[in-house]
Amino acid sequence: MNYSWEDGATIAEHRLLSGTVFYRSPFWSASTAYRAGEPTASLVTALGLWWLSSLTTALVFLALDLLLSVRRPHFFDVGRFTAGIWPVSPTARAPIIGLGWMLHGEDRTAPKAGLELVIGRVSVAAYALMRRKEWAEYKLKRAKGLAGMVD
């Protein structure tokens, strides 16, 4: 709820209006400082690794740091193939590192769709969304559907 006063009204003569009220948080708050501190610490650590060891070590550290900081799923689709990164379910036991197959279906005898790599609490995979035959049928049905919409 928010309060509304008419011109010249006292504080006792206000009306309660329903609606959403948005409050802007200050530019520099504790949460903003914390969120800015994480990448700063990562960059300082990477610069230290570069200075002490090599550029390759620093880049590997940054890549792993970005990989392990994933909080929500991200996917990139190209035709019938997709690559994605997502956090592992909090109820699942997280291995230190794991390599497995993505399957087309629920049972273990389903055809393989692609590879999955699990590092800690993050899963990375590249796989086909559909098998070739299914993809050809899907494209044909989609083309017919689009042609029907044009007519």
mmCIF file of C-alpha atoms in Angstrom:
data_model
loop_
_atom_site.group_PDB
_atom_site.id
_atom_site.type_symbol
_atom_site.label_atom_id
_atom_site.label_comp_id
_atom_site.label_asym_id
_atom_site.label_seq_id
_atom_site.Cartn_x
_atom_site.Cartn_y
_atom_site.Cartn_z
ATOM 1 C CA MET A 1 0.000 0.000 0.000
ATOM 2 C CA ASN A 2 1.118 3.550 -0.455
ATOM 3 C CA TYR A 3 -0.072 6.841 1.009
ATOM 4 C CA SER A 4 -1.466 9.712 -1.012
ATOM 5 C CA TRP A 5 -1.990 13.272 0.183
ATOM 6 C CA GLU A 6 -3.879 15.926 -1.653
ATOM 7 C CA ASP A 7 -2.487 19.466 -1.801
ATOM 8 C CA GLY A 8 -2.934 21.222 1.527
ATOM 9 C CA ALA A 9 -4.049 18.083 3.396
ATOM 10 C CA THR A 10 -2.645 17.240 6.793
ATOM 11 C CA ILE A 11 -1.012 13.955 7.622
ATOM 12 C CA ALA A 12 -4.270 12.722 9.211
ATOM 13 C CA GLU A 13 -6.188 13.270 5.956
ATOM 14 C CA HIS A 14 -4.411 10.710 3.801
ATOM 15 C CA ARG A 15 -5.853 7.915 1.679
ATOM 16 C CA LEU A 16 -4.462 4.407 1.368
ATOM 17 C CA LEU A 17 -4.080 3.390 -2.282
ATOM 18 C CA SER A 18 -3.371 -0.131 -3.474
ATOM 19 C CA GLY A 19 -0.443 -0.659 -5.793
ATOM 20 C CA THR A 20 3.222 -1.417 -5.920
ATOM 21 C CA VAL A 21 5.710 1.003 -4.495
ATOM 22 C CA PHE A 22 9.330 0.717 -5.592
ATOM 23 C CA TYR A 23 12.100 2.025 -3.403
ATOM 24 C CA ARG A 24 15.523 2.645 -4.868
ATOM 25 C CA SER A 25 18.306 1.316 -2.719
ATOM 26 C CA PRO A 26 21.252 3.636 -2.198
ATOM 27 C CA PHE A 27 23.995 3.362 -4.812
ATOM 28 C CA TRP A 28 26.607 2.061 -2.382
ATOM 29 C CA SER A 29 25.116 -0.344 0.129
ATOM 30 C CA ALA A 30 26.575 -3.336 1.954
ATOM 31 C CA SER A 31 25.232 -5.789 -0.634
ATOM 32 C CA THR A 32 26.647 -3.696 -3.501
ATOM 33 C CA ALA A 33 30.036 -3.588 -1.809
ATOM 34 C CA TYR A 34 29.932 -7.353 -1.279
ATOM 35 C CA ARG A 35 28.991 -7.996 -4.915
ATOM 36 C CA ALA A 36 31.756 -5.659 -6.098
ATOM 37 C CA GLY A 37 34.235 -7.306 -3.723
ATOM 38 C CA GLU A 38 33.890 -10.793 -5.227
ATOM 39 C CA PRO A 39 35.097 -9.943 -8.763
ATOM 40 C CA THR A 40 37.723 -7.600 -7.335
ATOM 41 C CA ALA A 41 39.157 -10.389 -5.188
ATOM 42 C CA SER A 42 39.121 -12.749 -8.189
ATOM 43 C CA LEU A 43 40.935 -10.234 -10.401
ATOM 44 C CA VAL A 44 43.543 -9.499 -7.715
ATOM 45 C CA THR A 45 44.126 -13.244 -7.266
ATOM 46 C CA ALA A 46 44.426 -13.734 -11.046
ATOM 47 C CA LEU A 47 46.912 -10.855 -11.309
ATOM 48 C CA GLY A 48 48.922 -12.414 -8.469
ATOM 49 C CA LEU A 49 48.927 -15.785 -10.236
ATOM 50 C CA TRP A 50 50.027 -14.108 -13.465
ATOM 51 C CA TRP A 51 52.841 -12.319 -11.671
ATOM 52 C CA LEU A 52 53.950 -15.402 -9.706
ATOM 53 C CA SER A 53 53.345 -18.125 -12.279
ATOM 54 C CA SER A 54 52.021 -17.525 -15.797
ATOM 55 C CA LEU A 55 49.213 -16.029 -17.829
ATOM 56 C CA THR A 56 47.816 -19.521 -18.476
ATOM 57 C CA THR A 57 47.468 -20.164 -14.742
ATOM 58 C CA ALA A 58 45.656 -16.856 -14.268
ATOM 59 C CA LEU A 59 43.257 -17.538 -17.164
ATOM 60 C CA VAL A 60 42.485 -21.066 -15.907
ATOM 61 C CA PHE A 61 41.770 -19.617 -12.454
ATOM 62 C CA LEU A 62 39.420 -16.988 -13.907
ATOM 63 C CA ALA A 63 37.623 -19.568 -16.061
ATOM 64 C CA LEU A 64 37.094 -21.915 -13.101
ATOM 65 C CA ASP A 65 36.030 -19.023 -10.891
ATOM 66 C CA LEU A 66 33.403 -17.934 -13.430
ATOM 67 C CA LEU A 67 32.300 -21.528 -13.941
ATOM 68 C CA LEU A 68 31.825 -22.228 -10.248
ATOM 69 C CA SER A 69 29.974 -18.946 -9.599
ATOM 70 C CA VAL A 70 26.982 -19.879 -11.797
ATOM 71 C CA ARG A 71 23.709 -19.257 -9.957
ATOM 72 C CA ARG A 72 21.143 -19.872 -12.721
ATOM 73 C CA PRO A 73 20.997 -21.907 -15.947
ATOM 74 C CA HIS A 74 22.392 -20.530 -19.219
ATOM 75 C CA PHE A 75 21.961 -22.249 -22.595
ATOM 76 C CA PHE A 76 23.135 -21.564 -26.144
ATOM 77 C CA ASP A 77 21.236 -23.272 -28.990
ATOM 78 C CA VAL A 78 22.458 -23.880 -32.528
ATOM 79 C CA GLY A 79 19.938 -25.828 -34.578
ATOM 80 C CA ARG A 80 19.303 -29.162 -32.917
ATOM 81 C CA PHE A 81 22.341 -28.828 -30.652
ATOM 82 C CA THR A 82 22.636 -26.949 -27.397
ATOM 83 C CA ALA A 83 25.321 -26.206 -24.853
ATOM 84 C CA GLY A 84 24.476 -25.218 -21.331
ATOM 85 C CA ILE A 85 25.647 -24.599 -17.822
ATOM 86 C CA TRP A 86 23.475 -24.914 -14.733
ATOM 87 C CA PRO A 87 23.774 -25.448 -10.982
ATOM 88 C CA VAL A 88 23.353 -28.994 -9.691
ATOM 89 C CA SER A 89 20.324 -29.660 -7.499
ATOM 90 C CA PRO A 90 21.093 -28.834 -3.859
ATOM 91 C CA THR A 91 19.760 -32.242 -2.761
ATOM 92 C CA ALA A 92 22.115 -34.173 -5.039
ATOM 93 C CA ARG A 93 25.556 -35.239 -3.865
ATOM 94 C CA ALA A 94 28.042 -33.071 -5.717
ATOM 95 C CA PRO A 95 31.167 -34.850 -6.944
ATOM 96 C CA ILE A 96 34.457 -32.998 -7.126
ATOM 97 C CA ILE A 97 34.546 -33.763 -10.836
ATOM 98 C CA GLY A 98 32.443 -36.077 -12.970
ATOM 99 C CA LEU A 99 32.036 -36.966 -16.627
ATOM 100 C CA GLY A 100 28.913 -38.588 -18.042
ATOM 101 C CA TRP A 101 26.537 -38.956 -20.947
ATOM 102 C CA MET A 102 23.367 -36.989 -21.562
ATOM 103 C CA LEU A 103 20.665 -39.382 -22.817
ATOM 104 C CA HIS A 104 17.552 -39.050 -25.012
ATOM 105 C CA GLY A 105 15.079 -40.405 -22.471
ATOM 106 C CA GLU A 106 14.709 -41.568 -18.903
ATOM 107 C CA ASP A 107 16.050 -45.136 -19.027
ATOM 108 C CA ARG A 108 19.724 -46.107 -19.123
ATOM 109 C CA THR A 109 19.371 -47.789 -22.527
ATOM 110 C CA ALA A 110 18.313 -44.551 -24.254
ATOM 111 C CA PRO A 111 20.565 -43.297 -27.067
ATOM 112 C CA LYS A 112 23.342 -40.904 -26.129
ATOM 113 C CA ALA A 113 22.759 -37.218 -26.786
ATOM 114 C CA GLY A 114 26.044 -35.644 -25.664
ATOM 115 C CA LEU A 115 28.587 -35.168 -22.897
ATOM 116 C CA GLU A 116 28.132 -33.689 -19.443
ATOM 117 C CA LEU A 117 30.880 -32.472 -17.126
ATOM 118 C CA VAL A 118 30.132 -31.839 -13.459
ATOM 119 C CA ILE A 119 32.564 -29.734 -11.443
ATOM 120 C CA GLY A 120 31.507 -29.276 -7.839
ATOM 121 C CA ARG A 121 28.006 -27.827 -7.851
ATOM 122 C CA VAL A 122 27.979 -26.838 -11.547
ATOM 123 C CA SER A 123 27.099 -28.956 -14.552
ATOM 124 C CA VAL A 124 28.246 -28.174 -18.118
ATOM 125 C CA ALA A 125 26.944 -30.095 -21.130
ATOM 126 C CA ALA A 126 26.818 -30.063 -24.913
ATOM 127 C CA TYR A 127 24.234 -32.311 -26.530
ATOM 128 C CA ALA A 128 21.669 -32.792 -29.294
ATOM 129 C CA LEU A 129 18.095 -31.894 -28.426
ATOM 130 C CA MET A 130 16.642 -34.500 -30.806
ATOM 131 C CA ARG A 131 17.945 -37.388 -32.878
ATOM 132 C CA ARG A 132 18.510 -36.739 -36.611
ATOM 133 C CA LYS A 133 15.354 -38.496 -37.754
ATOM 134 C CA GLU A 134 13.209 -36.688 -35.162
ATOM 135 C CA TRP A 135 14.825 -33.366 -36.083
ATOM 136 C CA ALA A 136 13.987 -33.827 -39.790
ATOM 137 C CA GLU A 137 10.343 -34.599 -38.893
ATOM 138 C CA TYR A 138 10.211 -31.616 -36.516
ATOM 139 C CA LYS A 139 11.562 -29.241 -39.187
ATOM 140 C CA LEU A 140 9.054 -30.575 -41.733
ATOM 141 C CA LYS A 141 6.109 -30.138 -39.333
ATOM 142 C CA ARG A 142 7.308 -26.672 -38.392
ATOM 143 C CA ALA A 143 7.649 -25.618 -42.042
ATOM 144 C CA LYS A 144 4.119 -26.899 -42.773
ATOM 145 C CA GLY A 145 2.788 -25.054 -39.727
ATOM 146 C CA LEU A 146 4.446 -21.798 -40.766
ATOM 147 C CA ALA A 147 3.178 -22.207 -44.324
ATOM 148 C CA GLY A 148 -0.349 -22.731 -42.959
ATOM 149 C CA MET A 149 -0.095 -19.549 -40.922
ATOM 150 C CA VAL A 150 0.839 -17.535 -44.027
ATOM 151 C CA ASP A 151 -2.194 -18.721 -46.043
#
